[in-house]
PDB file of C-alpha atoms in Angstrom:
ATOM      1  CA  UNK A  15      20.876  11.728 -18.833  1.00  0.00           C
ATOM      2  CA  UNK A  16      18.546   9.014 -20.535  1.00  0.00           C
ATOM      3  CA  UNK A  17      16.892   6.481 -18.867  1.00  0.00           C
ATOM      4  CA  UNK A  18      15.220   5.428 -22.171  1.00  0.00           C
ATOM      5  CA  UNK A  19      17.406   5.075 -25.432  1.00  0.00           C
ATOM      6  CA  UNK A  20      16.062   7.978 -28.014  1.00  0.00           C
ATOM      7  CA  UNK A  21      15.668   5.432 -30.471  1.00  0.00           C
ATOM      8  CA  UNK A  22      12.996   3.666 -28.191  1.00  0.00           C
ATOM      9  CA  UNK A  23       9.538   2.458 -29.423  1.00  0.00           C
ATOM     10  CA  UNK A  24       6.929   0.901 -27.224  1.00  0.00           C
ATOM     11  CA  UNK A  25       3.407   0.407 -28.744  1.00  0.00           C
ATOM     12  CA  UNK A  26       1.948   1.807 -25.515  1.00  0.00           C
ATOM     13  CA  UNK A  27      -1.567   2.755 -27.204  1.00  0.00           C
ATOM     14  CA  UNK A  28      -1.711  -0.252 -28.614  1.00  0.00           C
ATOM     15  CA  UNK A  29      -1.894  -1.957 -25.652  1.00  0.00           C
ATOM     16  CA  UNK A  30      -4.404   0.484 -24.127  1.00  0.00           C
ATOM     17  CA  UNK A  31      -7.030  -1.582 -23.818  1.00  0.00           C
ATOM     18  CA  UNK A  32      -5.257  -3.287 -21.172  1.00  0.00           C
ATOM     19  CA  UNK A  33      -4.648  -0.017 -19.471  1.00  0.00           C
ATOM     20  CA  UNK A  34      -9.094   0.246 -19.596  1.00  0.00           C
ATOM     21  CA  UNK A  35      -9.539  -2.201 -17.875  1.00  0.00           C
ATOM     22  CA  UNK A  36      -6.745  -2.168 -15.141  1.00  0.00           C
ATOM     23  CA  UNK A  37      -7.698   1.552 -14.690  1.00  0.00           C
ATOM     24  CA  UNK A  38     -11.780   0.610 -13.938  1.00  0.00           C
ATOM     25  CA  UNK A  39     -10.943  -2.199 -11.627  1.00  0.00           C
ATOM     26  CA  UNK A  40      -8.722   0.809  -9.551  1.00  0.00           C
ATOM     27  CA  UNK A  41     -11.841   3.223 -10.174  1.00  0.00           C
ATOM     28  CA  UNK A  42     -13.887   0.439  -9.015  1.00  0.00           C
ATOM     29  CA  UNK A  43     -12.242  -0.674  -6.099  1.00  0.00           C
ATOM     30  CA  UNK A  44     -11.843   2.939  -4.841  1.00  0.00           C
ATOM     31  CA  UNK A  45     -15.384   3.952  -5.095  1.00  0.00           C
ATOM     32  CA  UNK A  46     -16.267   0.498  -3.319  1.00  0.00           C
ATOM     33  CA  UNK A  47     -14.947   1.553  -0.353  1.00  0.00           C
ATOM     34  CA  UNK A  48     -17.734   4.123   0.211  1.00  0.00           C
ATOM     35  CA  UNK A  49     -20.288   1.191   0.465  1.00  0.00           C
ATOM     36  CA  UNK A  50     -17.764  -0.754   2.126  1.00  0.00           C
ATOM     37  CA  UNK A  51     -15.713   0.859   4.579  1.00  0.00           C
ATOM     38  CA  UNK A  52     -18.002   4.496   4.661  1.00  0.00           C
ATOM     39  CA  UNK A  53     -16.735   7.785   3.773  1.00  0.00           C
ATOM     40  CA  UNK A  54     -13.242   8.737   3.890  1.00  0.00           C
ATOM     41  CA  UNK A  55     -12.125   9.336   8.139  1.00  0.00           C
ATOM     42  CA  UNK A  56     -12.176  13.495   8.206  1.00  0.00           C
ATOM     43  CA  UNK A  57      -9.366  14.658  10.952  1.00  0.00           C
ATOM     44  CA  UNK A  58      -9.891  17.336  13.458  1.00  0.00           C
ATOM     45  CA  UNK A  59      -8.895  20.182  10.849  1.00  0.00           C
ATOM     46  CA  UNK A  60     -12.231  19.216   9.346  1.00  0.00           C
ATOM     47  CA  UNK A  61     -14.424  17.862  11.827  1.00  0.00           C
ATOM     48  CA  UNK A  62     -13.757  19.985  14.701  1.00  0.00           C
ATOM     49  CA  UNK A  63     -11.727  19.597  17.932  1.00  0.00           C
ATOM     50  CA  UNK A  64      -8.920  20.754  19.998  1.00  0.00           C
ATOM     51  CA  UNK A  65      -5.119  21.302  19.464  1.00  0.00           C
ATOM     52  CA  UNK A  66      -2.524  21.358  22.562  1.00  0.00           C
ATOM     53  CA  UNK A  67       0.933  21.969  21.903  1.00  0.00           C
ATOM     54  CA  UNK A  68       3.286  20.362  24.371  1.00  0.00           C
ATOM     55  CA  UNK A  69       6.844  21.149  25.316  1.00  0.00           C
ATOM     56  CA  UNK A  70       8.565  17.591  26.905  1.00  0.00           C
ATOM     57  CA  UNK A  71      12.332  18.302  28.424  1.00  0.00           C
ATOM     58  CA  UNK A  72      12.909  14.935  28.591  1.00  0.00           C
ATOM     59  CA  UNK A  73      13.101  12.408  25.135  1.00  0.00           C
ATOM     60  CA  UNK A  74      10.087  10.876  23.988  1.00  0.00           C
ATOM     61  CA  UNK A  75       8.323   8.927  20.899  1.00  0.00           C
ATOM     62  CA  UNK A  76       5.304   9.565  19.581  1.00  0.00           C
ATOM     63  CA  UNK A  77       3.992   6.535  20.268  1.00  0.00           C
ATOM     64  CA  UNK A  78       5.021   7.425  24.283  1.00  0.00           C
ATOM     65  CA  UNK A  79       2.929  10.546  24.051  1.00  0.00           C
ATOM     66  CA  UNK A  80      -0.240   8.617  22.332  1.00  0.00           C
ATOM     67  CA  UNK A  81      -0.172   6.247  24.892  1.00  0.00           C
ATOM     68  CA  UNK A  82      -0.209   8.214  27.955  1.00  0.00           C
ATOM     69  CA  UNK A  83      -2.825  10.235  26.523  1.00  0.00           C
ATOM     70  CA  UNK A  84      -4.901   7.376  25.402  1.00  0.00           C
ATOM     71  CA  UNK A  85      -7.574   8.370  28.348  1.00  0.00           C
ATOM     72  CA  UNK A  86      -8.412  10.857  26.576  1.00  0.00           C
ATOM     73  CA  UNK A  87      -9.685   9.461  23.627  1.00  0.00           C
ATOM     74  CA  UNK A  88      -8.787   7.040  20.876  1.00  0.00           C
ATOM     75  CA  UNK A  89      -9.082   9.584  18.130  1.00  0.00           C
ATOM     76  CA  UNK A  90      -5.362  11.371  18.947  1.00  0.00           C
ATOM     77  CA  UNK A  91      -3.104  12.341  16.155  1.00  0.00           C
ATOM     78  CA  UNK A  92       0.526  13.369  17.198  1.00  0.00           C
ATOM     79  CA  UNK A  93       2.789  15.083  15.525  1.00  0.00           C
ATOM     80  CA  UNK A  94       6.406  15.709  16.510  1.00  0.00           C
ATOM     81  CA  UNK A  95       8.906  18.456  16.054  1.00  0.00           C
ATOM     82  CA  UNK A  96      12.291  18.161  17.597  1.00  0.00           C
ATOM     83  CA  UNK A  97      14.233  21.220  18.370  1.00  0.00           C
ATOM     84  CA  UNK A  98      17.032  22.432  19.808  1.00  0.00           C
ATOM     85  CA  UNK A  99      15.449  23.471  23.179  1.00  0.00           C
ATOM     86  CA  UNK A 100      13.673  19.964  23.409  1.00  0.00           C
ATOM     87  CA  UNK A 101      10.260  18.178  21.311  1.00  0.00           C
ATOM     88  CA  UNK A 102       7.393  19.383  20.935  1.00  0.00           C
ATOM     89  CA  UNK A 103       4.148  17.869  20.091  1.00  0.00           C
ATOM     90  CA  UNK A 104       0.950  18.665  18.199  1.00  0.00           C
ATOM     91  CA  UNK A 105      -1.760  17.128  19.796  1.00  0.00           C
ATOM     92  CA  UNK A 106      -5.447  16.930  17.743  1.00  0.00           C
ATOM     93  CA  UNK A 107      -8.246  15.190  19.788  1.00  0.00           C
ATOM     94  CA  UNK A 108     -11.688  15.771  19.165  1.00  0.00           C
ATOM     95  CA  UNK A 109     -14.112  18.266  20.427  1.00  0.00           C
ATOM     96  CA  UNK A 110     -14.323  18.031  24.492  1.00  0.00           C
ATOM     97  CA  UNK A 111     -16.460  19.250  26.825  1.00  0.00           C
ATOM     98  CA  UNK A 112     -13.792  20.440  29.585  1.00  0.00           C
ATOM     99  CA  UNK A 113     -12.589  24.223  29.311  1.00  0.00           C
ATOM    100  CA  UNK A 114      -9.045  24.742  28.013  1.00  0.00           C
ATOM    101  CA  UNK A 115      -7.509  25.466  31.480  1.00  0.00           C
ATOM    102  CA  UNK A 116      -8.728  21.871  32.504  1.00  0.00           C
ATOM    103  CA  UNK A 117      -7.527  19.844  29.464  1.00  0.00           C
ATOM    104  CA  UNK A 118      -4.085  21.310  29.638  1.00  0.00           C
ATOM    105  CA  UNK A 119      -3.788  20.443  32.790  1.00  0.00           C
ATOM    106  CA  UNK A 120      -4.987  16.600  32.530  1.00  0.00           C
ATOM    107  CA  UNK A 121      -2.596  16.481  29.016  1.00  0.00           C
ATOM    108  CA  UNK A 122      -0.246  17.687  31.578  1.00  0.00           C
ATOM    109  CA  UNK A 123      -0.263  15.595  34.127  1.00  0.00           C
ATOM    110  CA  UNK A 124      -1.118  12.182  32.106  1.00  0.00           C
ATOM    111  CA  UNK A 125       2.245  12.952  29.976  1.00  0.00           C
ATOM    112  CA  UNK A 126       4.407  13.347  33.530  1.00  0.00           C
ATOM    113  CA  UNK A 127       2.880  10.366  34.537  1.00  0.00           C
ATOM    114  CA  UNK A 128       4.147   8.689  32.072  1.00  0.00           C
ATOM    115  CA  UNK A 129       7.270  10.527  31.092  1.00  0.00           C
ATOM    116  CA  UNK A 130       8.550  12.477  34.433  1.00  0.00           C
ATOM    117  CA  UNK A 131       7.351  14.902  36.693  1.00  0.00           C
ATOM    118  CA  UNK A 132       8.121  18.274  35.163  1.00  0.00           C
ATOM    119  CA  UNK A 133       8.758  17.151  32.024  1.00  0.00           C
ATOM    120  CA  UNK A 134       5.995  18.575  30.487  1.00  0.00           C
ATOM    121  CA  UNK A 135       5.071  22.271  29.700  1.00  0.00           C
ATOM    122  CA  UNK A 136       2.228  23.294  27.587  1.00  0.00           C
ATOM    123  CA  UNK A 137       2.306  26.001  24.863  1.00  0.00           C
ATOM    124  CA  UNK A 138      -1.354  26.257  23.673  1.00  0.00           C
ATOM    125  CA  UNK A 139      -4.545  25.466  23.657  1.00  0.00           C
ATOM    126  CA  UNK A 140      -6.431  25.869  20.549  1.00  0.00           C
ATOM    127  CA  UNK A 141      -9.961  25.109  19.777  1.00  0.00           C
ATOM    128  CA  UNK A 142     -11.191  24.433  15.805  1.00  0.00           C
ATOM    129  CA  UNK A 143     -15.062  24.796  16.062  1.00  0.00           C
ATOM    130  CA  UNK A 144     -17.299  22.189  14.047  1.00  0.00           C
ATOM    131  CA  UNK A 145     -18.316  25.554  11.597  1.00  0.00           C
ATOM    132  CA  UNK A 146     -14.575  26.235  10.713  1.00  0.00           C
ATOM    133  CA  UNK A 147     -14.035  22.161  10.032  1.00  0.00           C
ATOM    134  CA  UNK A 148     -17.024  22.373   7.927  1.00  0.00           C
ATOM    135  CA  UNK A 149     -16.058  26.196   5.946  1.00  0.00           C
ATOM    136  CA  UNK A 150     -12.656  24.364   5.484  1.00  0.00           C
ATOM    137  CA  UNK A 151     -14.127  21.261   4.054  1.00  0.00           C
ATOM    138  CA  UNK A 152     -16.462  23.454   1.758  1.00  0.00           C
ATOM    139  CA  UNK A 153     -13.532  25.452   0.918  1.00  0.00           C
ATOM    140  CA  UNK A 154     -11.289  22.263   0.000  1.00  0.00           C
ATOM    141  CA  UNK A 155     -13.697  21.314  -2.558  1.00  0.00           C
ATOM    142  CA  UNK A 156     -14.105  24.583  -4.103  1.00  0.00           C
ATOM    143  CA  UNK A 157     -10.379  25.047  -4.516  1.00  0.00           C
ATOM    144  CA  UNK A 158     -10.599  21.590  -6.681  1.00  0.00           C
ATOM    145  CA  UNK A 159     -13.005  22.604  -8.569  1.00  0.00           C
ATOM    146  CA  UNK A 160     -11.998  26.119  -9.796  1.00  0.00           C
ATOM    147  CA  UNK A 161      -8.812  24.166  -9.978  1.00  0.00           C
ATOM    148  CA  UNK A 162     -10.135  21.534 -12.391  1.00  0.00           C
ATOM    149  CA  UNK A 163     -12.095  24.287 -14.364  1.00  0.00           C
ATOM    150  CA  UNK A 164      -9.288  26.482 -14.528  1.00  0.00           C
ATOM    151  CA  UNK A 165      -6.913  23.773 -15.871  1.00  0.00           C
ATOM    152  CA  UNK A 166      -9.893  22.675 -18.572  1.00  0.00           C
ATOM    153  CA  UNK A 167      -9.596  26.485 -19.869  1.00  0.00           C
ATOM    154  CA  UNK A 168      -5.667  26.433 -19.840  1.00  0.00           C
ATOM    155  CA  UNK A 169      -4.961  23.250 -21.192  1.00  0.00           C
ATOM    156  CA  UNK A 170      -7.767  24.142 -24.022  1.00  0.00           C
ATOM    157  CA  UNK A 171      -6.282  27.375 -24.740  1.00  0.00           C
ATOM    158  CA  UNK A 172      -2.600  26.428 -24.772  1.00  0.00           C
ATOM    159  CA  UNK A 173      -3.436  22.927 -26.674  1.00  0.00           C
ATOM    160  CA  UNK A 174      -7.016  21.595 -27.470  1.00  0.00           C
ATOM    161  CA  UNK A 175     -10.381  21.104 -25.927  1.00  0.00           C
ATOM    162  CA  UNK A 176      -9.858  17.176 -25.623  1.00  0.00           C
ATOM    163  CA  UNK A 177      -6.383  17.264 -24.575  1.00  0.00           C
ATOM    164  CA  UNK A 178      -8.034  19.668 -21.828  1.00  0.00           C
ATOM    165  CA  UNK A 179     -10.352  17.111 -21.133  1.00  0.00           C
ATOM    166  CA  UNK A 180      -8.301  14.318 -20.738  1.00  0.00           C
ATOM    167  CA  UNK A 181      -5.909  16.006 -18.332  1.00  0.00           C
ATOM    168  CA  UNK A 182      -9.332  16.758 -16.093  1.00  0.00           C
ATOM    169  CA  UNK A 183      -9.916  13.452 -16.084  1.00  0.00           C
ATOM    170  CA  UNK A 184      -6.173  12.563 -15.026  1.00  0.00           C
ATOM    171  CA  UNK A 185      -6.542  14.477 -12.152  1.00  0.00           C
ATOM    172  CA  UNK A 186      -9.887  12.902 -11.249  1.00  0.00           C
ATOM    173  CA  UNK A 187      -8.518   9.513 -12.002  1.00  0.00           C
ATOM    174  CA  UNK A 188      -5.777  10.231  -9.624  1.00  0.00           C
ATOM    175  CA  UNK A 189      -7.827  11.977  -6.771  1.00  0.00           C
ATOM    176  CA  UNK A 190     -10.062   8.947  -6.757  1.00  0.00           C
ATOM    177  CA  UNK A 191      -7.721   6.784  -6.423  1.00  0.00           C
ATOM    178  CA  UNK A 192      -6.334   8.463  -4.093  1.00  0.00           C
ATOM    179  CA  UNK A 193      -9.490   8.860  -2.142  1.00  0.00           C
ATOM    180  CA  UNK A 194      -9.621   5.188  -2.439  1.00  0.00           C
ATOM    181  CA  UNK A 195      -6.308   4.803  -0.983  1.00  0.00           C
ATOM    182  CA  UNK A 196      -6.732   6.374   2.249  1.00  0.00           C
ATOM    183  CA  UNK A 197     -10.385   4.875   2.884  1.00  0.00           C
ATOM    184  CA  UNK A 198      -9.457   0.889   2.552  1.00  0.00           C
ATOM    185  CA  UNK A 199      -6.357   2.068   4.888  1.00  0.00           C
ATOM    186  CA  UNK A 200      -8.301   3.803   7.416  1.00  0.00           C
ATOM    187  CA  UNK A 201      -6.061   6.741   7.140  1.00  0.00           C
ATOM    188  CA  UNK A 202      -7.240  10.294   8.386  1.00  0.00           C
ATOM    189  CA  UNK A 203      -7.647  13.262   6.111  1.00  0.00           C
ATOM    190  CA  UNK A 204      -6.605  16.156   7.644  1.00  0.00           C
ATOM    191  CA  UNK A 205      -4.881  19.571   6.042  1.00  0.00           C
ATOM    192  CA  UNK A 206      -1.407  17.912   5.977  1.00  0.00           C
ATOM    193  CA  UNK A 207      -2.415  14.943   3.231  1.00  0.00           C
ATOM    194  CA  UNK A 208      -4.683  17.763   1.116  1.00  0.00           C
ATOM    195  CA  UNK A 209      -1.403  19.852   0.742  1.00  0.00           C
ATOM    196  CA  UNK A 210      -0.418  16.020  -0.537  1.00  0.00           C
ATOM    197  CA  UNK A 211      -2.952  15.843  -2.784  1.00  0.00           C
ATOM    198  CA  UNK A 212      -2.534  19.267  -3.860  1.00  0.00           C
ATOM    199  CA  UNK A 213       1.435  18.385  -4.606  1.00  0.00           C
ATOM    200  CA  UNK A 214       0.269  14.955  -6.761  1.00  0.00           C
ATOM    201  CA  UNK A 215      -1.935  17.278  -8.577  1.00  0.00           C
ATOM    202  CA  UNK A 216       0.908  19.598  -9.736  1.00  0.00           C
ATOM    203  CA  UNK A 217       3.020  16.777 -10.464  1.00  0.00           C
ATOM    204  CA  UNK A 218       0.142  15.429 -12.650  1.00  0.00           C
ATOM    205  CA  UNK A 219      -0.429  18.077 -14.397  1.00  0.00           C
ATOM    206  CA  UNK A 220       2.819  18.535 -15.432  1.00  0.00           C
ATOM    207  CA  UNK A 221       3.425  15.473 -16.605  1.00  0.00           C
ATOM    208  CA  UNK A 222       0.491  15.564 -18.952  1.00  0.00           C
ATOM    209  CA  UNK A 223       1.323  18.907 -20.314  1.00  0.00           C
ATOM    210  CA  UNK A 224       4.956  17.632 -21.174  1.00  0.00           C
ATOM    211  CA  UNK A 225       3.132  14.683 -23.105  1.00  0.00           C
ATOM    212  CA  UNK A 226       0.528  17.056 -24.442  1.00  0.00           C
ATOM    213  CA  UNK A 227       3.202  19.593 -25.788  1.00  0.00           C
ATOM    214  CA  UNK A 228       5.507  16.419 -27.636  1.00  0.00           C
ATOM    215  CA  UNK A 229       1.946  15.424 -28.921  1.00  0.00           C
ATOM    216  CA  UNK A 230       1.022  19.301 -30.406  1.00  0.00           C
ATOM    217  CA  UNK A 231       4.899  19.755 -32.237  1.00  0.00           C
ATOM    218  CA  UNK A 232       4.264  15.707 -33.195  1.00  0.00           C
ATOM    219  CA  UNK A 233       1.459  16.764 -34.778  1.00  0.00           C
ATOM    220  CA  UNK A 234       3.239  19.644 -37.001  1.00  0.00           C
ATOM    221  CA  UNK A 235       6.032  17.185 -38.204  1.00  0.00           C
ATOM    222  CA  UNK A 236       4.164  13.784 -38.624  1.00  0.00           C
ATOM    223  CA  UNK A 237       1.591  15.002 -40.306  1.00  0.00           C
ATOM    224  CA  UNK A 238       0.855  12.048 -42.548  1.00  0.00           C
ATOM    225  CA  UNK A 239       1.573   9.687 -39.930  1.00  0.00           C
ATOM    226  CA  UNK A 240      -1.657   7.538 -38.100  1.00  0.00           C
ATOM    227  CA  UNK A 241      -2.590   9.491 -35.042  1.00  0.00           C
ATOM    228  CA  UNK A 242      -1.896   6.228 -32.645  1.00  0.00           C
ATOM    229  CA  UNK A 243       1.654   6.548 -34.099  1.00  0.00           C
ATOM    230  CA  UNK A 244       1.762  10.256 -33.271  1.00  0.00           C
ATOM    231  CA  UNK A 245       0.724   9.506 -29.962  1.00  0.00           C
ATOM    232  CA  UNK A 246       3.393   6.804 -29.446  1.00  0.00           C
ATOM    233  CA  UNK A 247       5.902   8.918 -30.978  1.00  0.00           C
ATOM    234  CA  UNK A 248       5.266  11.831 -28.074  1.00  0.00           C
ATOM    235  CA  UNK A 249       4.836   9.460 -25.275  1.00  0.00           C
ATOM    236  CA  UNK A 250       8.610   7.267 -25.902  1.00  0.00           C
ATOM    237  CA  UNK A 251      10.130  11.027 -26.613  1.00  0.00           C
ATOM    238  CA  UNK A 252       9.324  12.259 -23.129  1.00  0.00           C
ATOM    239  CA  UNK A 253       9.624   9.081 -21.174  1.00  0.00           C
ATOM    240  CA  UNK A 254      12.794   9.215 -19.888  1.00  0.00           C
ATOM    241  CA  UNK A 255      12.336  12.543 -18.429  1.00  0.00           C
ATOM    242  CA  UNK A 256       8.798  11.224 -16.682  1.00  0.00           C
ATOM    243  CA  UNK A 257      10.730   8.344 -15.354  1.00  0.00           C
ATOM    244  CA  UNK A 258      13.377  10.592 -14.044  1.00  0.00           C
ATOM    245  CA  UNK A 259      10.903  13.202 -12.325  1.00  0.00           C
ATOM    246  CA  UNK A 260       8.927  10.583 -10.726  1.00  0.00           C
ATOM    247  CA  UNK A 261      11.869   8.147  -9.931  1.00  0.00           C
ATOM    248  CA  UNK A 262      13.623  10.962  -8.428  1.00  0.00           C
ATOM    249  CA  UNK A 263      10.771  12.009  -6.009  1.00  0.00           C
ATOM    250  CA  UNK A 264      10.226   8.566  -5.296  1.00  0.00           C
ATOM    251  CA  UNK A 265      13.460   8.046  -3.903  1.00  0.00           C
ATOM    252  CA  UNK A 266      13.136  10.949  -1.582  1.00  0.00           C
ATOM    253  CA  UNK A 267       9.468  10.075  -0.620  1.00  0.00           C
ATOM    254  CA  UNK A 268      10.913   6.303   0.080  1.00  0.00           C
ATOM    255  CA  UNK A 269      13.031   8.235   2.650  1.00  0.00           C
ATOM    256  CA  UNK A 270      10.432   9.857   4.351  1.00  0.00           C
ATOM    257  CA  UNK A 271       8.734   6.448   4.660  1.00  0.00           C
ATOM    258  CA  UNK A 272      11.601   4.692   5.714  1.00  0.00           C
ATOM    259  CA  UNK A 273      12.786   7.182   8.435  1.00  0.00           C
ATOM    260  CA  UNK A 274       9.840   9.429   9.582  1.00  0.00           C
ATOM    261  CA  UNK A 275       7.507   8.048  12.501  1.00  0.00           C
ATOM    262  CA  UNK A 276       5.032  10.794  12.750  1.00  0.00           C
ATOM    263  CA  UNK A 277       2.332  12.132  10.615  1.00  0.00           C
ATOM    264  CA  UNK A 278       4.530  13.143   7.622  1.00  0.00           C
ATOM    265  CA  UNK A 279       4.159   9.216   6.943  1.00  0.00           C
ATOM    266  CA  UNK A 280       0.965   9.863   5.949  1.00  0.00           C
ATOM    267  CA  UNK A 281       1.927  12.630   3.735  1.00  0.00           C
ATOM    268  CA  UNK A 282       4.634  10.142   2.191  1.00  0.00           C
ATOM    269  CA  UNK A 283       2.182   7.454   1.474  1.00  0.00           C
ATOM    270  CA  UNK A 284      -0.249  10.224  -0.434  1.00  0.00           C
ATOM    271  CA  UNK A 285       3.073  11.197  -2.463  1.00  0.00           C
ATOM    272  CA  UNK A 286       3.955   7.494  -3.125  1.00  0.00           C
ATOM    273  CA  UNK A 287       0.361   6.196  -4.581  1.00  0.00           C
ATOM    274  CA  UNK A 288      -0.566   9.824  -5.526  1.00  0.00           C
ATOM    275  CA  UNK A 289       2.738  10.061  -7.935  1.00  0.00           C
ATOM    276  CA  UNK A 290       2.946   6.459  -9.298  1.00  0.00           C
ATOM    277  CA  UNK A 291      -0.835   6.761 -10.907  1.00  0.00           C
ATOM    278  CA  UNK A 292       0.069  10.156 -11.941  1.00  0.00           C
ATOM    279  CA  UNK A 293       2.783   8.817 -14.067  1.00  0.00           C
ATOM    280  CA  UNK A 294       0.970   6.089 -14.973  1.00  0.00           C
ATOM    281  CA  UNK A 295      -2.100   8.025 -16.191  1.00  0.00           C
ATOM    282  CA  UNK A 296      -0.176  11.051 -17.896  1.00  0.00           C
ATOM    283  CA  UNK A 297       1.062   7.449 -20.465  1.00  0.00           C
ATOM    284  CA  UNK A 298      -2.198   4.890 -20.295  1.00  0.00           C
ATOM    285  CA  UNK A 299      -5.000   7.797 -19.811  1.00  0.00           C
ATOM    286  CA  UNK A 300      -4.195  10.862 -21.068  1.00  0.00           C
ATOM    287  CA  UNK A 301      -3.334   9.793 -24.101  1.00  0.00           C
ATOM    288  CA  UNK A 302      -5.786   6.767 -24.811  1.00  0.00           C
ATOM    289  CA  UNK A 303      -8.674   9.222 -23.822  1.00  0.00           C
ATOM    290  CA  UNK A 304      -7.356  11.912 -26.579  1.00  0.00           C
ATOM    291  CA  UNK A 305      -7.100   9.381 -29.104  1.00  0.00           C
ATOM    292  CA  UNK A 306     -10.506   7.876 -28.316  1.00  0.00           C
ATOM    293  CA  UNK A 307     -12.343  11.601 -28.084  1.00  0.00           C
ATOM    294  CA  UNK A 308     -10.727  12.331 -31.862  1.00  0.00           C
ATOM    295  CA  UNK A 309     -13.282  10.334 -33.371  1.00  0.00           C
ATOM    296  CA  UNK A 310     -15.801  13.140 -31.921  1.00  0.00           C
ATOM    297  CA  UNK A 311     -13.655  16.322 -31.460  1.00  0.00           C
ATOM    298  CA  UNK A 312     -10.673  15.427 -34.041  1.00  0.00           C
ATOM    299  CA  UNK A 313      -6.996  16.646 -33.451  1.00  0.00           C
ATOM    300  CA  UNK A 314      -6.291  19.582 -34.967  1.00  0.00           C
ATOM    301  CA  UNK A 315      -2.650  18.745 -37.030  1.00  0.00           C
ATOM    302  CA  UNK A 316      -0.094  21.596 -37.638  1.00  0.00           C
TER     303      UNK A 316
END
């Protein structure tokens, strides 16, 4: 199936100067919400704090359970999972002073206040210590890294140095806008929206490699042929299956967005902005930025 006739041919690098500078006014309004708004909001997996799992034999929202616990503390994120013997809930509050006999009982008796008496039974208590927030912080940005480093030497290996390069810089692109994303929102960052970023990141990458590869066998055949036309060439062949992929994940993200009132909302909203920049800079960055770095490191032709 083609969304995208085969004889199709947009000048997309010719317009990439347009792509510049719609791509530094994201960069720029992503890293101005560090001055602006402060640092991304770190959830409990990171920061510390305490996780109760609750058992409710009765039916109730999340937004119920938030608000009966609201005593203790604003800083609550609930997550829901509904099975056959009832819901559960995941609780995350932040680091308290009370032992974990006494908080289970007060999240006990605030939710039967609020829901029923007996309605509530608790599962567990778990504490996350500030040190294992801050190894799994340290530990999140390591796995980037050797990530990014690791996909430099790949993508260098299996193509060229700059296409290597540029697909770095997709990812970084897309991380910081991503970054940028959930800071102007407010949003927390917890475990559940890194495995998000982690997803976008995959998606990314394989976009750009399917780009990259149509630009490497472009390069054997169209060997005469103006580099920018090369480029072009690549990017029209493989847009119809990049406009599938990402359409096609859209649609099921949209569901998820439409439908789910817990935290996997958050983790839908990651997908949504994390996969339409991905597509968008695996075409208007990846590219451009190869293009651009020829002039230094030029493209080695079949």
């Amino acid at each position: 199936m083609d969304l995208i006739k085969p004889n199709t041919s947009i000048n997309f690098l010719g317009n990439r100067y347009y792509a510049y500078a719609f791509t530094t006014i994201m960069i720029i309004l992503s890293l101005a919400s560090i001055p602006i708004m402060g640092y991304m909001k770190l959830g409990i997996d990171f920061t510390g704090g305490t996780v109760v799992q609750v058992k409710l034999n009765k039916p109730a929202h999340t937004e119920q359970v938030r608000e009966a616990l609201k005593p203790l503390g604003e800083n609550l994120a609930v997550q829901e999972f509904t099975g056959a013997s009832g819901d559960e809930f995941v609780i995350r509050m932040e680091q308290s002073e009370e032992s974990a006999e006494k908080l289970s009982q007060q999240v006990k008796n605030l939710l039967e206040n609020k829901i029923g008496k007996g309605s509530a039974e608790i599962r567990g208590v778990e504490v996350v210590g500030p040190k294992v927030g801050t190894d799994l912080q340290e530990s999140a940005i390591w796995a980037t890294v050797i990530a990014l480093i690791l996909l430099l030497i790949y993508m260098a290996f299996r193509f060229t140095f700059t296409m290597g390069l540029a697909a770095v810089v997709c990812l970084l692109h897309d991380l910081c806008i991503l970054y940028g994303f959930f800071a102007w929102t407010g949003k927390e960052f917890n475990l559940t929206i890194l495995a998000a970023m982690l997803t976008v990141v995959g998606y990314d990458i394989n976009d750009t490699i399917v780009v990259c590869d149509r630009i490497r066998d472009n390069l054997k055949v169209m060997k005469k042929a103006p580099l920018i036309k090369v480029f072009n060439a690549a990017i029209n062949q493989t847009l119809s299956r990049t406009l599938l992929t990402s359409v096609g994940t859209l649609l099921a993200v949209a569901a998820f967005l439409v439908f789910e009132t817990n935290v996997l909302k958050d983790f839908a909203w990651a997908l949504l902005v994390g996969i339409v920049f991905g597509t968008y800079s695996s075409i208007f960055v990846a590219s451009p930025l190869v293009l651009e770095l020829d002039r230094i490191l030029p493209v080695r032709r079949g």
